[in-house]
Amino acid sequence: MSQAWWRGAAIYQVYLRSFADGNGDGVGDLAGLRGRLPYLKDLGVDAIWLNPWYPSPMADGGYDVADYRGIEPVFGTLEEAERFIADAHELGIKVIIDVVPNHSSTESAWFKEALTAPETRERFWFRDEPNDWQSIFGGPAWTQVADGQWYLHLFAPEQPDFNWDSPEVHADFENVLRFWFERGVDGFRVDSAALLFKDAERWEDLDPVHDVYRRWREIADEYGDRILIGEVWLPDQERFARYLRPDELHTAFNFDFLSCPWEPAELRRVIELTLATHTPIGAPPTWVLSNHDVTRPVTRYGRADTTFAHGGALHGTPSDPELGTRRARAAALLAMALPGCVYVYQGEELGLPEVEDLPDAARQDPMYARSGGANRGRDGCRVPLPWSGESAPFGFGGHPTWLPQPADWAPMTAKAQTGDPGSMLSLYRTALRLRHELLGDGTLTWLPMGPRVLAFTRDSGLTCVTNLGPDPVPLPPGEILLASGPLTGDRILQDTTAWLI
Ligand code: GLC
């Protein structure tokens, strides 16, 4: 089936700040993560992707990196990171870390030097006059420094953009990749991968970016079996596919699938388009339902409008948790049955909802402040995980947690869900185990079951059927391996996925 591990991997995303707190300060850390590695082993994931763990003032949750060769002290130490990599490897779990090449932090040594020694400003985008670009987080994309010049930041003012026309920037990032490859990491998730180059008119998807990834690919290949995953938000599939040519990035996140409404024709269109984009270039597709930037699926799928779009316009619109959970379960089995890699964002396997009623004073996402509160931001999917117990911090670690947890999360804890055959956690555990045996990379063959049903078989003989229509539908012949919800006899009900062999 799959040749290289990454072609069919199930990759679990750890948002370190909110995963598990080992030292009791209310913030997740490496000690907490190391302690919970057996949980991830039991869950059945092949790799972990960690959001940035570098020293950072946390103006954007660590995506404002002050030092690419260190570990944020709140998370631990470099030695601990190395021990974590070794522990994960011992359990057969690969480790992927984030690299943030588009921008750094105003607290980085280079930016501080740029302020005091203007001749070094070449590494960033300093100009005498700003243009009219707006920051992706809201507000102008330029900030003025004391001597009158302006620097570019596509995100928060604390995140100055690098100038990729500077050879020093290239050399430094190549060294950063080597630094971590030598410490055993198995790959990098490349943040904002399409943004690196800018010209007078455009700040996205300029051609020279591909030369950077060709060089990075050579470096990754030198170390053997290491991978590069792109965060590439581009609506044009042809442009997107260019990042996945055989000598560039290995894979990229499928944001079309994540943003797709729970609607059969749209889902089928996105799945087919994804396969059509990836197959000719030989890159495995990826299937993503959530991450640290988007509304949790249980909440999204419980709304009348099940799409996702940045901007947060749907925040707080009514959501039916029962419906959302039913659909999220069906979506998970659908995603896991498709050819390629699947991502699981921490807490997705617990069926956590988006926490939409966080007190405003607790909100930390710069999107919230920069939009003057119009965009409620991404904190609601970043709330510390509930592990056990009846009240906050639900076994997370110290209290108070850096974002408050809802008081009613006792039934959502990993402990409460363990051993309950009907829980989201049990569904994910079973599905990931079966997926490991029967699925991964390869092809699919659609089965004609009507316009409201998505049904296909895989090379292993597994059939996946998702019914999105109101009428119960007879299942094709075969033994039922797993279903996301109850079946009536041989019929599959609305918003349910079944796997058969
Ligand atoms: C990516 C990250 C997001 C971050 C942004 C700026 O989109 O996923 O969390 O805010 O880049 O680094």
JSON list of N, CA and C and ligand atoms in Angstrom, two decimals, residues 13 15 49 51-52 60-64 98 100 102-103 136-137 154-156 159 189-192 195 231 233 255 291-293 310 365-367 378 382, ligand 1:
[
{"chain": "A", "resi": 13, "resn": "GLN", "atom": "N", "xyz": [-2.28, 16.92, 15.56]},
{"chain": "A", "resi": 13, "resn": "GLN", "atom": "CA", "xyz": [-1.76, 18.27, 15.80]},
{"chain": "A", "resi": 13, "resn": "GLN", "atom": "C", "xyz": [-1.82, 18.62, 17.28]},
{"chain": "A", "resi": 15, "resn": "TYR", "atom": "N", "xyz": [-1.34, 21.49, 19.93]},
{"chain": "A", "resi": 15, "resn": "TYR", "atom": "CA", "xyz": [-1.20, 22.91, 20.26]},
{"chain": "A", "resi": 15, "resn": "TYR", "atom": "C", "xyz": [-0.69, 22.92, 21.70]},
{"chain": "A", "resi": 49, "resn": "TRP", "atom": "N", "xyz": [2.31, 16.72, 14.90]},
{"chain": "A", "resi": 49, "resn": "TRP", "atom": "CA", "xyz": [2.77, 18.03, 14.44]},
{"chain": "A", "resi": 49, "resn": "TRP", "atom": "C", "xyz": [2.53, 19.01, 15.59]},
{"chain": "A", "resi": 51, "resn": "ASN", "atom": "N", "xyz": [2.60, 22.90, 16.98]},
{"chain": "A", "resi": 51, "resn": "ASN", "atom": "CA", "xyz": [2.66, 24.34, 16.66]},
{"chain": "A", "resi": 51, "resn": "ASN", "atom": "C", "xyz": [3.95, 24.89, 17.25]},
{"chain": "A", "resi": 52, "resn": "PRO", "atom": "N", "xyz": [4.34, 26.13, 16.89]},
{"chain": "A", "resi": 52, "resn": "PRO", "atom": "CA", "xyz": [5.68, 26.61, 17.27]},
{"chain": "A", "resi": 52, "resn": "PRO", "atom": "C", "xyz": [5.97, 26.49, 18.77]},
{"chain": "A", "resi": 60, "resn": "ASP", "atom": "N", "xyz": [1.22, 36.19, 18.92]},
{"chain": "A", "resi": 60, "resn": "ASP", "atom": "CA", "xyz": [0.33, 35.40, 18.07]},
{"chain": "A", "resi": 60, "resn": "ASP", "atom": "C", "xyz": [0.53, 33.92, 18.38]},
{"chain": "A", "resi": 61, "resn": "GLY", "atom": "N", "xyz": [0.35, 33.58, 19.64]},
{"chain": "A", "resi": 61, "resn": "GLY", "atom": "CA", "xyz": [0.41, 32.17, 20.05]},
{"chain": "A", "resi": 61, "resn": "GLY", "atom": "C", "xyz": [1.69, 31.44, 19.65]},
{"chain": "A", "resi": 62, "resn": "GLY", "atom": "N", "xyz": [2.81, 32.15, 19.57]},
{"chain": "A", "resi": 62, "resn": "GLY", "atom": "CA", "xyz": [4.07, 31.49, 19.22]},
{"chain": "A", "resi": 62, "resn": "GLY", "atom": "C", "xyz": [4.45, 31.63, 17.76]},
{"chain": "A", "resi": 63, "resn": "TYR", "atom": "N", "xyz": [3.51, 32.13, 16.93]},
{"chain": "A", "resi": 63, "resn": "TYR", "atom": "CA", "xyz": [3.85, 32.39, 15.52]},
{"chain": "A", "resi": 63, "resn": "TYR", "atom": "C", "xyz": [4.61, 33.71, 15.38]},
{"chain": "A", "resi": 64, "resn": "ASP", "atom": "N", "xyz": [5.02, 34.25, 16.49]},
{"chain": "A", "resi": 64, "resn": "ASP", "atom": "CA", "xyz": [5.95, 35.38, 16.53]},
{"chain": "A", "resi": 64, "resn": "ASP", "atom": "C", "xyz": [7.21, 34.80, 17.18]},
{"chain": "A", "resi": 98, "resn": "ASP", "atom": "N", "xyz": [6.69, 23.11, 13.52]},
{"chain": "A", "resi": 98, "resn": "ASP", "atom": "CA", "xyz": [6.34, 24.25, 12.69]},
{"chain": "A", "resi": 98, "resn": "ASP", "atom": "C", "xyz": [7.59, 25.06, 12.39]},
{"chain": "A", "resi": 100, "resn": "VAL", "atom": "N", "xyz": [8.38, 28.97, 10.71]},
{"chain": "A", "resi": 100, "resn": "VAL", "atom": "CA", "xyz": [7.64, 30.18, 10.35]},
{"chain": "A", "resi": 100, "resn": "VAL", "atom": "C", "xyz": [8.56, 31.09, 9.54]},
{"chain": "A", "resi": 102, "resn": "ASN", "atom": "N", "xyz": [7.82, 33.30, 7.01]},
{"chain": "A", "resi": 102, "resn": "ASN", "atom": "CA", "xyz": [7.36, 34.57, 6.45]},
{"chain": "A", "resi": 102, "resn": "ASN", "atom": "C", "xyz": [7.69, 35.76, 7.34]},
{"chain": "A", "resi": 103, "resn": "HIS", "atom": "N", "xyz": [7.66, 35.50, 8.64]},
{"chain": "A", "resi": 103, "resn": "HIS", "atom": "CA", "xyz": [7.84, 36.62, 9.57]},
{"chain": "A", "resi": 103, "resn": "HIS", "atom": "C", "xyz": [8.48, 36.11, 10.85]},
{"chain": "A", "resi": 136, "resn": "ILE", "atom": "N", "xyz": [-3.50, 40.85, 7.54]},
{"chain": "A", "resi": 136, "resn": "ILE", "atom": "CA", "xyz": [-4.48, 39.75, 7.53]},
{"chain": "A", "resi": 136, "resn": "ILE", "atom": "C", "xyz": [-5.27, 39.72, 8.85]},
{"chain": "A", "resi": 137, "resn": "PHE", "atom": "N", "xyz": [-4.68, 40.26, 9.89]},
{"chain": "A", "resi": 137, "resn": "PHE", "atom": "CA", "xyz": [-5.36, 40.32, 11.19]},
{"chain": "A", "resi": 137, "resn": "PHE", "atom": "C", "xyz": [-6.16, 41.61, 11.37]},
{"chain": "A", "resi": 154, "resn": "LEU", "atom": "N", "xyz": [2.54, 41.32, 7.52]},
{"chain": "A", "resi": 154, "resn": "LEU", "atom": "CA", "xyz": [1.26, 40.85, 6.98]},
{"chain": "A", "resi": 154, "resn": "LEU", "atom": "C", "xyz": [0.33, 40.41, 8.09]},
{"chain": "A", "resi": 155, "resn": "PHE", "atom": "N", "xyz": [0.90, 40.12, 9.25]},
{"chain": "A", "resi": 155, "resn": "PHE", "atom": "CA", "xyz": [0.07, 39.71, 10.39]},
{"chain": "A", "resi": 155, "resn": "PHE", "atom": "C", "xyz": [0.14, 40.82, 11.46]},
{"chain": "A", "resi": 156, "resn": "ALA", "atom": "N", "xyz": [0.43, 40.48, 12.70]},
{"chain": "A", "resi": 156, "resn": "ALA", "atom": "CA", "xyz": [0.42, 41.50, 13.77]},
{"chain": "A", "resi": 156, "resn": "ALA", "atom": "C", "xyz": [1.68, 42.38, 13.68]},
{"chain": "A", "resi": 159, "resn": "GLN", "atom": "N", "xyz": [5.01, 40.93, 14.36]},
{"chain": "A", "resi": 159, "resn": "GLN", "atom": "CA", "xyz": [5.49, 39.87, 13.45]},
{"chain": "A", "resi": 159, "resn": "GLN", "atom": "C", "xyz": [6.05, 40.48, 12.15]},
{"chain": "A", "resi": 189, "resn": "ARG", "atom": "N", "xyz": [6.21, 21.66, 9.26]},
{"chain": "A", "resi": 189, "resn": "ARG", "atom": "CA", "xyz": [5.00, 22.25, 8.70]},
{"chain": "A", "resi": 189, "resn": "ARG", "atom": "C", "xyz": [5.38, 23.71, 8.43]},
{"chain": "A", "resi": 190, "resn": "VAL", "atom": "N", "xyz": [5.26, 24.11, 7.18]},
{"chain": "A", "resi": 190, "resn": "VAL", "atom": "CA", "xyz": [5.74, 25.43, 6.77]},
{"chain": "A", "resi": 190, "resn": "VAL", "atom": "C", "xyz": [4.60, 26.43, 6.86]},
{"chain": "A", "resi": 191, "resn": "ASP", "atom": "N", "xyz": [4.72, 27.34, 7.81]},
{"chain": "A", "resi": 191, "resn": "ASP", "atom": "CA", "xyz": [3.66, 28.32, 8.07]},
{"chain": "A", "resi": 191, "resn": "ASP", "atom": "C", "xyz": [3.57, 29.34, 6.93]},
{"chain": "A", "resi": 192, "resn": "SER", "atom": "N", "xyz": [2.35, 29.68, 6.57]},
{"chain": "A", "resi": 192, "resn": "SER", "atom": "CA", "xyz": [2.10, 30.73, 5.57]},
{"chain": "A", "resi": 192, "resn": "SER", "atom": "C", "xyz": [3.02, 30.56, 4.36]},
{"chain": "A", "resi": 195, "resn": "LEU", "atom": "N", "xyz": [3.50, 32.96, 1.21]},
{"chain": "A", "resi": 195, "resn": "LEU", "atom": "CA", "xyz": [3.58, 34.42, 1.36]},
{"chain": "A", "resi": 195, "resn": "LEU", "atom": "C", "xyz": [4.99, 35.01, 1.23]},
{"chain": "A", "resi": 231, "resn": "GLU", "atom": "N", "xyz": [1.48, 25.04, 4.53]},
{"chain": "A", "resi": 231, "resn": "GLU", "atom": "CA", "xyz": [0.22, 25.72, 4.79]},
{"chain": "A", "resi": 231, "resn": "GLU", "atom": "C", "xyz": [0.01, 26.69, 3.63]},
{"chain": "A", "resi": 233, "resn": "TRP", "atom": "N", "xyz": [-2.85, 28.45, 1.49]},
{"chain": "A", "resi": 233, "resn": "TRP", "atom": "CA", "xyz": [-4.27, 28.78, 1.28]},
{"chain": "A", "resi": 233, "resn": "TRP", "atom": "C", "xyz": [-4.37, 29.45, -0.09]},
{"chain": "A", "resi": 255, "resn": "PHE", "atom": "N", "xyz": [-7.43, 22.73, 2.62]},
{"chain": "A", "resi": 255, "resn": "PHE", "atom": "CA", "xyz": [-8.35, 23.65, 3.26]},
{"chain": "A", "resi": 255, "resn": "PHE", "atom": "C", "xyz": [-9.70, 23.71, 2.55]},
{"chain": "A", "resi": 291, "resn": "ASN", "atom": "N", "xyz": [-8.19, 22.67, 12.76]},
{"chain": "A", "resi": 291, "resn": "ASN", "atom": "CA", "xyz": [-6.86, 23.02, 13.27]},
{"chain": "A", "resi": 291, "resn": "ASN", "atom": "C", "xyz": [-7.01, 24.19, 14.25]},
{"chain": "A", "resi": 292, "resn": "HIS", "atom": "N", "xyz": [-5.90, 24.76, 14.66]},
{"chain": "A", "resi": 292, "resn": "HIS", "atom": "CA", "xyz": [-5.93, 25.79, 15.69]},
{"chain": "A", "resi": 292, "resn": "HIS", "atom": "C", "xyz": [-6.43, 27.15, 15.19]},
{"chain": "A", "resi": 293, "resn": "ASP", "atom": "N", "xyz": [-6.78, 27.24, 13.91]},
{"chain": "A", "resi": 293, "resn": "ASP", "atom": "CA", "xyz": [-7.23, 28.51, 13.34]},
{"chain": "A", "resi": 293, "resn": "ASP", "atom": "C", "xyz": [-8.72, 28.52, 13.00]},
{"chain": "A", "resi": 310, "resn": "HIS", "atom": "N", "xyz": [-12.60, 32.33, 7.07]},
{"chain": "A", "resi": 310, "resn": "HIS", "atom": "CA", "xyz": [-11.94, 33.23, 8.02]},
{"chain": "A", "resi": 310, "resn": "HIS", "atom": "C", "xyz": [-12.73, 34.51, 8.11]},
{"chain": "A", "resi": 365, "resn": "ASP", "atom": "N", "xyz": [-6.20, 36.06, 21.13]},
{"chain": "A", "resi": 365, "resn": "ASP", "atom": "CA", "xyz": [-5.87, 36.07, 19.71]},
{"chain": "A", "resi": 365, "resn": "ASP", "atom": "C", "xyz": [-5.80, 37.51, 19.19]},
{"chain": "A", "resi": 366, "resn": "PRO", "atom": "N", "xyz": [-4.70, 37.87, 18.52]},
{"chain": "A", "resi": 366, "resn": "PRO", "atom": "CA", "xyz": [-4.60, 39.24, 18.00]},
{"chain": "A", "resi": 366, "resn": "PRO", "atom": "C", "xyz": [-5.70, 39.59, 17.00]},
{"chain": "A", "resi": 367, "resn": "MET", "atom": "N", "xyz": [-6.30, 38.56, 16.38]},
{"chain": "A", "resi": 367, "resn": "MET", "atom": "CA", "xyz": [-7.40, 38.83, 15.45]},
{"chain": "A", "resi": 367, "resn": "MET", "atom": "C", "xyz": [-8.54, 39.57, 16.17]},
{"chain": "A", "resi": 378, "resn": "ARG", "atom": "N", "xyz": [-9.65, 33.19, 17.39]},
{"chain": "A", "resi": 378, "resn": "ARG", "atom": "CA", "xyz": [-9.49, 31.74, 17.32]},
{"chain": "A", "resi": 378, "resn": "ARG", "atom": "C", "xyz": [-9.29, 31.09, 18.69]},
{"chain": "A", "resi": 382, "resn": "ARG", "atom": "N", "xyz": [-8.88, 26.76, 21.05]},
{"chain": "A", "resi": 382, "resn": "ARG", "atom": "CA", "xyz": [-7.56, 26.57, 21.67]},
{"chain": "A", "resi": 382, "resn": "ARG", "atom": "C", "xyz": [-7.64, 26.39, 23.19]},
{"chain": "B", "resi": 1, "resn": "GLC", "atom": "C1", "xyz": [-0.74, 30.57, 10.13]},
{"chain": "B", "resi": 1, "resn": "GLC", "atom": "C2", "xyz": [-1.00, 29.96, 11.48]},
{"chain": "B", "resi": 1, "resn": "GLC", "atom": "C3", "xyz": [-1.75, 30.94, 12.31]},
{"chain": "B", "resi": 1, "resn": "GLC", "atom": "C4", "xyz": [-0.89, 32.18, 12.46]},
{"chain": "B", "resi": 1, "resn": "GLC", "atom": "C5", "xyz": [-0.48, 32.74, 11.09]},
{"chain": "B", "resi": 1, "resn": "GLC", "atom": "C6", "xyz": [0.62, 33.73, 11.22]},
{"chain": "B", "resi": 1, "resn": "GLC", "atom": "O1", "xyz": [-1.89, 30.80, 9.42]},
{"chain": "B", "resi": 1, "resn": "GLC", "atom": "O2", "xyz": [-1.69, 28.75, 11.34]},
{"chain": "B", "resi": 1, "resn": "GLC", "atom": "O3", "xyz": [-2.07, 30.44, 13.57]},
{"chain": "B", "resi": 1, "resn": "GLC", "atom": "O4", "xyz": [-1.60, 33.16, 13.16]},
{"chain": "B", "resi": 1, "resn": "GLC", "atom": "O5", "xyz": [0.01, 31.73, 10.26]},
{"chain": "B", "resi": 1, "resn": "GLC", "atom": "O6", "xyz": [1.82, 33.10, 11.56]}
]
